mmCIF file of N, CA and C in Angstrom:
data_model
loop_
_atom_site.group_PDB
_atom_site.id
_atom_site.type_symbol
_atom_site.label_atom_id
_atom_site.label_comp_id
_atom_site.label_asym_id
_atom_site.label_seq_id
_atom_site.Cartn_x
_atom_site.Cartn_y
_atom_site.Cartn_z
ATOM 1 N N MET P 1 0.842 -1.173 0.000
ATOM 2 C CA MET P 1 0.000 0.000 0.000
ATOM 3 C C MET P 1 0.885 1.233 0.000
ATOM 4 N N PRO P 2 0.637 2.218 -0.874
ATOM 5 C CA PRO P 2 1.491 3.403 -0.938
ATOM 6 C C PRO P 2 1.256 4.309 0.271
ATOM 7 N N LYS P 3 2.327 4.983 0.656
ATOM 8 C CA LYS P 3 2.262 5.936 1.765
ATOM 9 C C LYS P 3 1.570 7.219 1.313
ATOM 10 N N PRO P 4 0.755 7.816 2.187
ATOM 11 C CA PRO P 4 0.160 9.104 1.802
ATOM 12 C C PRO P 4 1.233 10.180 1.771
ATOM 13 N N PRO P 5 1.072 11.149 0.909
ATOM 14 C CA PRO P 5 2.081 12.205 0.826
ATOM 15 C C PRO P 5 2.129 13.003 2.135
ATOM 16 N N THR P 6 3.322 13.278 2.589
ATOM 17 C CA THR P 6 3.509 14.068 3.803
ATOM 18 C C THR P 6 4.300 15.322 3.469
ATOM 19 N N MET P 7 4.222 16.281 4.362
ATOM 20 C CA MET P 7 4.996 17.502 4.157
ATOM 21 C C MET P 7 6.456 17.211 4.471
ATOM 22 N N SER P 8 7.312 17.846 3.746
ATOM 23 C CA SER P 8 8.725 17.696 4.041
ATOM 24 C C SER P 8 9.047 18.473 5.303
ATOM 25 N N ASN P 9 10.167 18.165 5.898
ATOM 26 C CA ASN P 9 10.575 18.856 7.121
ATOM 27 C C ASN P 9 10.780 20.347 6.885
ATOM 28 N N SER P 10 11.306 20.712 5.714
ATOM 29 C CA SER P 10 11.541 22.132 5.445
ATOM 30 C C SER P 10 10.213 22.904 5.325
ATOM 31 N N THR P 11 9.197 22.282 4.736
ATOM 32 C CA THR P 11 7.895 22.937 4.632
ATOM 33 C C THR P 11 7.263 23.106 6.007
ATOM 34 N N ALA P 12 7.338 22.079 6.832
ATOM 35 C CA ALA P 12 6.778 22.163 8.177
ATOM 36 C C ALA P 12 7.511 23.214 8.998
ATOM 37 N N LEU P 13 8.829 23.292 8.856
ATOM 38 C CA LEU P 13 9.607 24.288 9.588
ATOM 39 C C LEU P 13 9.253 25.693 9.120
ATOM 40 N N ARG P 14 9.081 25.855 7.801
ATOM 41 C CA ARG P 14 8.710 27.163 7.274
ATOM 42 C C ARG P 14 7.341 27.585 7.789
ATOM 43 N N ASP P 15 6.373 26.666 7.791
ATOM 44 C CA ASP P 15 5.034 26.991 8.270
ATOM 45 C C ASP P 15 5.044 27.338 9.751
ATOM 46 N N GLU P 16 5.851 26.633 10.531
ATOM 47 C CA GLU P 16 5.955 26.927 11.958
ATOM 48 C C GLU P 16 6.593 28.299 12.184
ATOM 49 N N THR P 17 7.595 28.625 11.377
ATOM 50 C CA THR P 17 8.241 29.936 11.488
ATOM 51 C C THR P 17 7.260 31.043 11.112
ATOM 52 N N MET P 18 6.476 30.830 10.077
ATOM 53 C CA MET P 18 5.484 31.829 9.672
ATOM 54 C C MET P 18 4.422 32.011 10.754
ATOM 55 N N LEU P 19 4.015 30.913 11.385
ATOM 56 C CA LEU P 19 3.025 31.010 12.451
ATOM 57 C C LEU P 19 3.578 31.811 13.623
ATOM 58 N N ARG P 20 4.823 31.586 13.974
ATOM 59 C CA ARG P 20 5.446 32.380 15.044
ATOM 60 C C ARG P 20 5.497 33.850 14.666
ATOM 61 N N ARG P 21 5.823 34.117 13.424
ATOM 62 C CA ARG P 21 5.922 35.509 12.983
ATOM 63 C C ARG P 21 4.562 36.203 13.057
ATOM 64 N N VAL P 22 3.524 35.503 12.656
ATOM 65 C CA VAL P 22 2.180 36.079 12.701
ATOM 66 C C VAL P 22 1.757 36.324 14.145
ATOM 67 N N ARG P 23 2.113 35.421 15.041
ATOM 68 C CA ARG P 23 1.711 35.593 16.435
ATOM 69 C C ARG P 23 2.465 36.733 17.119
ATOM 70 N N GLN P 24 3.651 37.056 16.676
ATOM 71 C CA GLN P 24 4.436 38.097 17.330
ATOM 72 C C GLN P 24 4.231 39.467 16.716
ATOM 73 N N LEU P 25 3.861 39.535 15.466
ATOM 74 C CA LEU P 25 3.673 40.810 14.781
ATOM 75 C C LEU P 25 2.242 40.922 14.297
ATOM 76 N N GLY P 26 1.777 42.100 14.191
ATOM 77 C CA GLY P 26 0.530 42.348 13.514
ATOM 78 C C GLY P 26 -0.697 42.175 14.377
ATOM 79 N N SER P 27 -1.821 42.079 13.709
ATOM 80 C CA SER P 27 -3.100 42.106 14.389
ATOM 81 C C SER P 27 -3.497 40.761 14.970
ATOM 82 N N ALA P 28 -2.711 39.724 14.792
ATOM 83 C CA ALA P 28 -3.056 38.441 15.375
ATOM 84 C C ALA P 28 -3.011 38.516 16.898
ATOM 85 N N ARG P 29 -2.325 39.499 17.424
ATOM 86 C CA ARG P 29 -2.187 39.632 18.867
ATOM 87 C C ARG P 29 -3.328 40.434 19.466
ATOM 88 N N ASP P 30 -3.651 41.587 18.912
ATOM 89 C CA ASP P 30 -4.653 42.452 19.523
ATOM 90 C C ASP P 30 -5.508 43.150 18.471
ATOM 91 N N GLY P 31 -5.782 42.505 17.386
ATOM 92 C CA GLY P 31 -6.511 43.128 16.299
ATOM 93 C C GLY P 31 -7.963 43.403 16.617
ATOM 94 N N LEU P 32 -8.613 42.502 17.361
ATOM 95 C CA LEU P 32 -10.017 42.699 17.671
ATOM 96 C C LEU P 32 -10.217 43.899 18.586
ATOM 97 N N GLN P 33 -9.338 44.055 19.539
ATOM 98 C CA GLN P 33 -9.433 45.201 20.449
ATOM 99 C C GLN P 33 -9.238 46.517 19.686
ATOM 100 N N GLU P 34 -8.268 46.565 18.788
ATOM 101 C CA GLU P 34 -8.055 47.765 17.979
ATOM 102 C C GLU P 34 -9.233 48.016 17.053
ATOM 103 N N TRP P 35 -9.798 46.964 16.483
ATOM 104 C CA TRP P 35 -10.948 47.104 15.598
ATOM 105 C C TRP P 35 -12.125 47.704 16.366
ATOM 106 N N ARG P 36 -12.385 47.164 17.558
ATOM 107 C CA ARG P 36 -13.480 47.681 18.381
ATOM 108 C C ARG P 36 -13.234 49.133 18.788
ATOM 109 N N MET P 37 -12.002 49.453 19.178
ATOM 110 C CA MET P 37 -11.695 50.816 19.600
ATOM 111 C C MET P 37 -11.840 51.792 18.436
ATOM 112 N N GLN P 38 -11.441 51.381 17.253
ATOM 113 C CA GLN P 38 -11.582 52.269 16.102
ATOM 114 C C GLN P 38 -13.052 52.493 15.775
ATOM 115 N N ARG P 39 -13.865 51.456 15.878
ATOM 116 C CA ARG P 39 -15.304 51.623 15.635
ATOM 117 C C ARG P 39 -15.931 52.486 16.718
ATOM 118 N N LEU P 40 -15.524 52.311 17.962
ATOM 119 C CA LEU P 40 -16.056 53.114 19.063
ATOM 120 C C LEU P 40 -15.707 54.588 18.892
ATOM 121 N N THR P 41 -14.457 54.876 18.535
ATOM 122 C CA THR P 41 -14.072 56.265 18.317
ATOM 123 C C THR P 41 -14.770 56.848 17.090
ATOM 124 N N ALA P 42 -15.003 56.029 16.078
ATOM 125 C CA ALA P 42 -15.712 56.514 14.887
ATOM 126 C C ALA P 42 -17.149 56.889 15.232
ATOM 127 N N VAL P 43 -17.806 56.061 16.037
ATOM 128 C CA VAL P 43 -19.177 56.362 16.443
ATOM 129 C C VAL P 43 -19.202 57.604 17.333
ATOM 130 N N ALA P 44 -18.222 57.752 18.218
ATOM 131 C CA ALA P 44 -18.161 58.927 19.087
ATOM 132 C C ALA P 44 -17.874 60.194 18.282
ATOM 133 N N LEU P 45 -17.106 60.062 17.211
ATOM 134 C CA LEU P 45 -16.759 61.236 16.411
ATOM 135 C C LEU P 45 -17.930 61.792 15.607
ATOM 136 N N ILE P 46 -18.955 61.004 15.379
ATOM 137 C CA ILE P 46 -20.093 61.500 14.591
ATOM 138 C C ILE P 46 -20.794 62.659 15.311
ATOM 139 N N PRO P 47 -21.314 62.458 16.533
ATOM 140 C CA PRO P 47 -21.969 63.610 17.173
ATOM 141 C C PRO P 47 -20.989 64.689 17.617
ATOM 142 N N LEU P 48 -19.811 64.272 18.073
ATOM 143 C CA LEU P 48 -18.828 65.266 18.506
ATOM 144 C C LEU P 48 -18.334 66.101 17.327
ATOM 145 N N GLY P 49 -18.132 65.460 16.186
ATOM 146 C CA GLY P 49 -17.696 66.181 14.998
ATOM 147 C C GLY P 49 -18.764 67.138 14.485
ATOM 148 N N LEU P 50 -20.004 66.679 14.505
ATOM 149 C CA LEU P 50 -21.098 67.571 14.089
ATOM 150 C C LEU P 50 -21.190 68.783 15.015
ATOM 151 N N TYR P 51 -21.077 68.550 16.315
ATOM 152 C CA TYR P 51 -21.110 69.659 17.273
ATOM 153 C C TYR P 51 -19.957 70.628 17.011
ATOM 154 N N PHE P 52 -18.766 70.073 16.779
ATOM 155 C CA PHE P 52 -17.593 70.905 16.557
ATOM 156 C C PHE P 52 -17.740 71.739 15.286
ATOM 157 N N VAL P 53 -18.203 71.123 14.216
ATOM 158 C CA VAL P 53 -18.354 71.837 12.938
ATOM 159 C C VAL P 53 -19.405 72.936 13.056
ATOM 160 N N VAL P 54 -20.540 72.622 13.670
ATOM 161 C CA VAL P 54 -21.586 73.635 13.836
ATOM 162 C C VAL P 54 -21.073 74.781 14.704
ATOM 163 N N SER P 55 -20.346 74.455 15.758
ATOM 164 C CA SER P 55 -19.815 75.495 16.642
ATOM 165 C C SER P 55 -18.808 76.378 15.924
ATOM 166 N N VAL P 56 -17.912 75.764 15.180
ATOM 167 C CA VAL P 56 -16.902 76.550 14.457
ATOM 168 C C VAL P 56 -17.561 77.420 13.386
ATOM 169 N N LEU P 57 -18.564 76.884 12.710
ATOM 170 C CA LEU P 57 -19.258 77.683 11.695
ATOM 171 C C LEU P 57 -20.018 78.850 12.330
ATOM 172 N N SER P 58 -20.578 78.634 13.507
ATOM 173 C CA SER P 58 -21.287 79.738 14.159
ATOM 174 C C SER P 58 -20.324 80.792 14.704
ATOM 175 N N LEU P 59 -19.098 80.384 14.986
ATOM 176 C CA LEU P 59 -18.086 81.323 15.479
ATOM 177 C C LEU P 59 -17.205 81.888 14.368
ATOM 178 N N ALA P 60 -17.465 81.528 13.136
ATOM 179 C CA ALA P 60 -16.592 81.921 12.030
ATOM 180 C C ALA P 60 -16.507 83.434 11.851
ATOM 181 N N THR P 61 -17.578 84.123 12.108
ATOM 182 C CA THR P 61 -17.570 85.577 11.927
ATOM 183 C C THR P 61 -17.306 86.324 13.234
ATOM 184 N N SER P 62 -17.078 85.584 14.310
ATOM 185 C CA SER P 62 -16.840 86.211 15.611
ATOM 186 C C SER P 62 -15.374 86.580 15.775
ATOM 187 N N ASP P 63 -15.115 87.394 16.764
ATOM 188 C CA ASP P 63 -13.731 87.755 17.050
ATOM 189 C C ASP P 63 -13.128 86.751 18.041
ATOM 190 N N HIS P 64 -11.864 86.938 18.336
ATOM 191 C CA HIS P 64 -11.130 86.018 19.208
ATOM 192 C C HIS P 64 -11.718 85.984 20.614
ATOM 193 N N THR P 65 -12.127 87.109 21.121
ATOM 194 C CA THR P 65 -12.656 87.182 22.483
ATOM 195 C C THR P 65 -13.953 86.383 22.618
ATOM 196 N N THR P 66 -14.803 86.463 21.620
ATOM 197 C CA THR P 66 -16.061 85.704 21.651
ATOM 198 C C THR P 66 -15.792 84.206 21.613
ATOM 199 N N ALA P 67 -14.873 83.780 20.767
ATOM 200 C CA ALA P 67 -14.529 82.359 20.683
ATOM 201 C C ALA P 67 -13.889 81.870 21.979
ATOM 202 N N ALA P 68 -13.027 82.684 22.577
ATOM 203 C CA ALA P 68 -12.393 82.302 23.841
ATOM 204 C C ALA P 68 -13.418 82.227 24.962
ATOM 205 N N THR P 69 -14.374 83.139 24.964
ATOM 206 C CA THR P 69 -15.438 83.115 25.965
ATOM 207 C C THR P 69 -16.309 81.878 25.800
ATOM 208 N N TRP P 70 -16.607 81.528 24.555
ATOM 209 C CA TRP P 70 -17.394 80.324 24.290
ATOM 210 C C TRP P 70 -16.654 79.079 24.791
ATOM 211 N N LEU P 71 -15.367 78.987 24.522
ATOM 212 C CA LEU P 71 -14.593 77.815 24.924
ATOM 213 C C LEU P 71 -14.313 77.810 26.428
ATOM 214 N N ALA P 72 -14.493 78.929 27.081
ATOM 215 C CA ALA P 72 -14.307 78.982 28.531
ATOM 216 C C ALA P 72 -15.503 78.417 29.282
ATOM 217 N N SER P 73 -16.600 78.153 28.582
ATOM 218 C CA SER P 73 -17.764 77.526 29.203
ATOM 219 C C SER P 73 -17.494 76.038 29.401
ATOM 220 N N PRO P 74 -18.054 75.443 30.466
ATOM 221 C CA PRO P 74 -17.742 74.036 30.776
ATOM 222 C C PRO P 74 -18.165 73.036 29.699
ATOM 223 N N VAL P 75 -19.389 73.150 29.192
ATOM 224 C CA VAL P 75 -19.875 72.148 28.232
ATOM 225 C C VAL P 75 -19.100 72.206 26.913
ATOM 226 N N PRO P 76 -18.934 73.374 26.296
ATOM 227 C CA PRO P 76 -18.133 73.394 25.061
ATOM 228 C C PRO P 76 -16.689 72.933 25.276
ATOM 229 N N ALA P 77 -16.096 73.309 26.398
ATOM 230 C CA ALA P 77 -14.722 72.885 26.665
ATOM 231 C C ALA P 77 -14.638 71.363 26.764
ATOM 232 N N LEU P 78 -15.581 70.760 27.471
ATOM 233 C CA LEU P 78 -15.587 69.305 27.616
ATOM 234 C C LEU P 78 -15.822 68.615 26.273
ATOM 235 N N LEU P 79 -16.792 69.100 25.508
ATOM 236 C CA LEU P 79 -17.100 68.460 24.229
ATOM 237 C C LEU P 79 -15.967 68.618 23.216
ATOM 238 N N VAL P 80 -15.328 69.762 23.196
ATOM 239 C CA VAL P 80 -14.195 69.948 22.285
ATOM 240 C C VAL P 80 -13.020 69.073 22.712
ATOM 241 N N MET P 81 -12.809 68.945 24.023
ATOM 242 C CA MET P 81 -11.735 68.078 24.506
ATOM 243 C C MET P 81 -12.007 66.611 24.148
ATOM 244 N N LEU P 82 -13.254 66.172 24.317
ATOM 245 C CA LEU P 82 -13.616 64.802 23.934
ATOM 246 C C LEU P 82 -13.450 64.587 22.432
ATOM 247 N N PHE P 83 -13.844 65.592 21.639
ATOM 248 C CA PHE P 83 -13.656 65.496 20.188
ATOM 249 C C PHE P 83 -12.177 65.367 19.834
ATOM 250 N N LEU P 84 -11.359 66.184 20.453
ATOM 251 C CA LEU P 84 -9.922 66.156 20.193
ATOM 252 C C LEU P 84 -9.319 64.796 20.545
ATOM 253 N N LEU P 85 -9.636 64.290 21.727
ATOM 254 C CA LEU P 85 -9.066 63.016 22.166
ATOM 255 C C LEU P 85 -9.573 61.845 21.319
ATOM 256 N N ALA P 86 -10.855 61.859 20.965
ATOM 257 C CA ALA P 86 -11.396 60.786 20.127
ATOM 258 C C ALA P 86 -10.778 60.822 18.726
ATOM 259 N N ALA P 87 -10.594 62.015 18.183
ATOM 260 C CA ALA P 87 -9.998 62.133 16.845
ATOM 261 C C ALA P 87 -8.547 61.661 16.846
ATOM 262 N N ILE P 88 -7.802 62.024 17.871
ATOM 263 C CA ILE P 88 -6.403 61.592 17.928
ATOM 264 C C ILE P 88 -6.308 60.087 18.150
ATOM 265 N N ALA P 89 -7.157 59.524 19.012
ATOM 266 C CA ALA P 89 -7.152 58.077 19.220
ATOM 267 C C ALA P 89 -7.525 57.339 17.940
ATOM 268 N N HIS P 90 -8.517 57.838 17.228
ATOM 269 C CA HIS P 90 -8.944 57.217 15.973
ATOM 270 C C HIS P 90 -7.824 57.271 14.931
ATOM 271 N N ALA P 91 -7.171 58.404 14.835
ATOM 272 C CA ALA P 91 -6.062 58.546 13.884
ATOM 273 C C ALA P 91 -4.894 57.646 14.268
ATOM 274 N N LEU P 92 -4.606 57.554 15.548
ATOM 275 C CA LEU P 92 -3.501 56.708 16.004
ATOM 276 C C LEU P 92 -3.737 55.247 15.637
ATOM 277 N N ILE P 93 -4.938 54.767 15.853
ATOM 278 C CA ILE P 93 -5.244 53.379 15.506
ATOM 279 C C ILE P 93 -5.122 53.165 13.999
ATOM 280 N N GLY P 94 -5.603 54.106 13.215
ATOM 281 C CA GLY P 94 -5.506 53.979 11.762
ATOM 282 C C GLY P 94 -4.074 53.981 11.259
ATOM 283 N N VAL P 95 -3.264 54.871 11.792
ATOM 284 C CA VAL P 95 -1.857 54.944 11.363
ATOM 285 C C VAL P 95 -1.111 53.683 11.795
ATOM 286 N N ARG P 96 -1.409 53.181 12.992
ATOM 287 C CA ARG P 96 -0.761 51.937 13.437
ATOM 288 C C ARG P 96 -1.128 50.774 12.526
ATOM 289 N N SER P 97 -2.375 50.719 12.063
ATOM 290 C CA SER P 97 -2.784 49.659 11.140
ATOM 291 C C SER P 97 -2.031 49.760 9.815
ATOM 292 N N VAL P 98 -1.859 50.971 9.329
ATOM 293 C CA VAL P 98 -1.100 51.162 8.091
ATOM 294 C C VAL P 98 0.354 50.739 8.295
ATOM 295 N N LEU P 99 0.932 51.104 9.430
ATOM 296 C CA LEU P 99 2.317 50.702 9.707
ATOM 297 C C LEU P 99 2.450 49.188 9.756
ATOM 298 N N LEU P 100 1.500 48.507 10.381
ATOM 299 C CA LEU P 100 1.562 47.048 10.448
ATOM 300 C C LEU P 100 1.476 46.418 9.066
ATOM 301 N N ASP P 101 0.727 47.065 8.170
ATOM 302 C CA ASP P 101 0.592 46.517 6.823
ATOM 303 C C ASP P 101 1.813 46.765 5.946
ATOM 304 N N TYR P 102 2.489 47.894 6.134
ATOM 305 C CA TYR P 102 3.510 48.288 5.171
ATOM 306 C C TYR P 102 4.935 48.315 5.707
ATOM 307 N N VAL P 103 5.129 48.221 7.001
ATOM 308 C CA VAL P 103 6.487 48.177 7.555
ATOM 309 C C VAL P 103 6.753 46.741 7.976
ATOM 310 N N HIS P 104 7.745 46.127 7.366
ATOM 311 C CA HIS P 104 7.958 44.701 7.565
ATOM 312 C C HIS P 104 9.131 44.381 8.477
ATOM 313 N N THR P 105 9.980 45.322 8.734
ATOM 314 C CA THR P 105 11.112 45.078 9.620
ATOM 315 C C THR P 105 10.696 45.397 11.044
ATOM 316 N N ARG P 106 11.012 44.494 11.951
ATOM 317 C CA ARG P 106 10.577 44.652 13.339
ATOM 318 C C ARG P 106 11.140 45.930 13.966
ATOM 319 N N ALA P 107 12.392 46.243 13.723
ATOM 320 C CA ALA P 107 13.004 47.440 14.300
ATOM 321 C C ALA P 107 12.348 48.705 13.748
ATOM 322 N N ARG P 108 12.121 48.739 12.455
ATOM 323 C CA ARG P 108 11.473 49.915 11.857
ATOM 324 C C ARG P 108 10.034 50.055 12.350
ATOM 325 N N LEU P 109 9.353 48.933 12.515
ATOM 326 C CA LEU P 109 7.987 48.964 13.025
ATOM 327 C C LEU P 109 7.957 49.513 14.454
ATOM 328 N N LEU P 110 8.897 49.093 15.260
ATOM 329 C CA LEU P 110 8.980 49.573 16.637
ATOM 330 C C LEU P 110 9.276 51.068 16.682
ATOM 331 N N ILE P 111 10.237 51.509 15.894
ATOM 332 C CA ILE P 111 10.602 52.935 15.870
ATOM 333 C C ILE P 111 9.448 53.782 15.340
ATOM 334 N N ALA P 112 8.834 53.341 14.254
ATOM 335 C CA ALA P 112 7.706 54.093 13.690
ATOM 336 C C ALA P 112 6.538 54.137 14.670
ATOM 337 N N GLY P 113 6.273 53.024 15.335
ATOM 338 C CA GLY P 113 5.193 52.996 16.321
ATOM 339 C C GLY P 113 5.448 53.941 17.474
ATOM 340 N N LEU P 114 6.687 53.970 17.945
ATOM 341 C CA LEU P 114 7.033 54.887 19.043
ATOM 342 C C LEU P 114 6.913 56.345 18.611
ATOM 343 N N LEU P 115 7.357 56.651 17.408
ATOM 344 C CA LEU P 115 7.252 58.026 16.905
ATOM 345 C C LEU P 115 5.793 58.461 16.741
ATOM 346 N N VAL P 116 4.962 57.562 16.230
ATOM 347 C CA VAL P 116 3.550 57.894 16.037
ATOM 348 C C VAL P 116 2.866 58.091 17.388
ATOM 349 N N ARG P 117 3.152 57.205 18.340
ATOM 350 C CA ARG P 117 2.559 57.364 19.676
ATOM 351 C C ARG P 117 3.035 58.637 20.350
ATOM 352 N N ALA P 118 4.312 58.951 20.212
ATOM 353 C CA ALA P 118 4.837 60.186 20.813
ATOM 354 C C ALA P 118 4.166 61.404 20.203
ATOM 355 N N ALA P 119 3.999 61.397 18.887
ATOM 356 C CA ALA P 119 3.330 62.525 18.231
ATOM 357 C C ALA P 119 1.884 62.647 18.701
ATOM 358 N N ALA P 120 1.201 61.522 18.863
ATOM 359 C CA ALA P 120 -0.192 61.547 19.325
ATOM 360 C C ALA P 120 -0.284 62.083 20.749
ATOM 361 N N VAL P 121 0.635 61.663 21.611
ATOM 362 C CA VAL P 121 0.622 62.142 22.994
ATOM 363 C C VAL P 121 0.915 63.644 23.043
ATOM 364 N N ILE P 122 1.882 64.086 22.247
ATOM 365 C CA ILE P 122 2.228 65.519 22.234
ATOM 366 C C ILE P 122 1.061 66.348 21.710
ATOM 367 N N LEU P 123 0.417 65.897 20.631
ATOM 368 C CA LEU P 123 -0.730 66.627 20.088
ATOM 369 C C LEU P 123 -1.899 66.653 21.067
ATOM 370 N N ALA P 124 -2.188 65.520 21.698
ATOM 371 C CA ALA P 124 -3.284 65.467 22.660
ATOM 372 C C ALA P 124 -2.998 66.362 23.860
ATOM 373 N N ALA P 125 -1.779 66.310 24.362
ATOM 374 C CA ALA P 125 -1.426 67.145 25.515
ATOM 375 C C ALA P 125 -1.489 68.624 25.167
ATOM 376 N N ALA P 126 -1.001 68.993 24.000
ATOM 377 C CA ALA P 126 -1.037 70.398 23.593
ATOM 378 C C ALA P 126 -2.473 70.881 23.414
ATOM 379 N N GLY P 127 -3.309 70.064 22.824
ATOM 380 C CA GLY P 127 -4.705 70.448 22.629
ATOM 381 C C GLY P 127 -5.461 70.584 23.941
ATOM 382 N N VAL P 128 -5.294 69.604 24.815
ATOM 383 C CA VAL P 128 -5.964 69.658 26.113
ATOM 384 C C VAL P 128 -5.445 70.838 26.931
ATOM 385 N N LEU P 129 -4.151 71.073 26.881
ATOM 386 C CA LEU P 129 -3.574 72.210 27.610
ATOM 387 C C LEU P 129 -4.131 73.538 27.090
ATOM 388 N N ALA P 130 -4.274 73.675 25.785
ATOM 389 C CA ALA P 130 -4.822 74.910 25.217
ATOM 390 C C ALA P 130 -6.268 75.115 25.641
ATOM 391 N N ILE P 131 -7.050 74.049 25.629
ATOM 392 C CA ILE P 131 -8.448 74.159 26.042
ATOM 393 C C ILE P 131 -8.542 74.493 27.525
ATOM 394 N N LEU P 132 -7.740 73.814 28.345
ATOM 395 C CA LEU P 132 -7.756 74.093 29.785
ATOM 396 C C LEU P 132 -7.293 75.511 30.095
ATOM 397 N N LYS P 133 -6.340 76.003 29.322
ATOM 398 C CA LYS P 133 -5.851 77.365 29.545
ATOM 399 C C LYS P 133 -6.969 78.378 29.281
ATOM 400 N N LEU P 134 -7.726 78.178 28.222
ATOM 401 C CA LEU P 134 -8.856 79.067 27.954
ATOM 402 C C LEU P 134 -9.963 78.879 28.981
ATOM 403 N N PHE P 135 -10.187 77.617 29.370
ATOM 404 C CA PHE P 135 -11.255 77.328 30.328
ATOM 405 C C PHE P 135 -10.954 77.933 31.708
ATOM 406 N N LEU P 136 -9.709 77.829 32.127
ATOM 407 C CA LEU P 136 -9.328 78.355 33.446
ATOM 408 C C LEU P 136 -9.030 79.847 33.420
ATOM 409 N N GLY P 137 -8.955 80.407 32.224
ATOM 410 C CA GLY P 137 -8.780 81.843 32.093
ATOM 411 C C GLY P 137 -7.381 82.351 32.394
ATOM 412 N N ARG P 138 -6.372 81.572 32.126
ATOM 413 C CA ARG P 138 -4.989 81.985 32.391
ATOM 414 C C ARG P 138 -4.246 82.193 31.115
#
């Protein structure tokens, strides 16, 4: 009776190496959590973005003092801060997904990821600080 065809050792080793690579890099580790977070931020950005656009359009003909007074109110300050943080989180997740798809070297992926996260933290901190400065009146 003939033996059924089996995989060669080199093919099995290659498949095992590829499986390890997939488990250590990319969305196989935490893709569902990122997918959910991106959808959550997208849903949050719909009403927050509409509020922000309507507010900016209503303030378009106003002077700086009127806009600063508007942003010094608690509700607009909170909603603009939430919009800012949701937009930056949404962008960060999207850019990280692009990096995972197009950067194939582990070192470059790590460096690019750190740079993107640092930029997101700096932008979020600067935005929140600017809003708080207007809100607190300093």
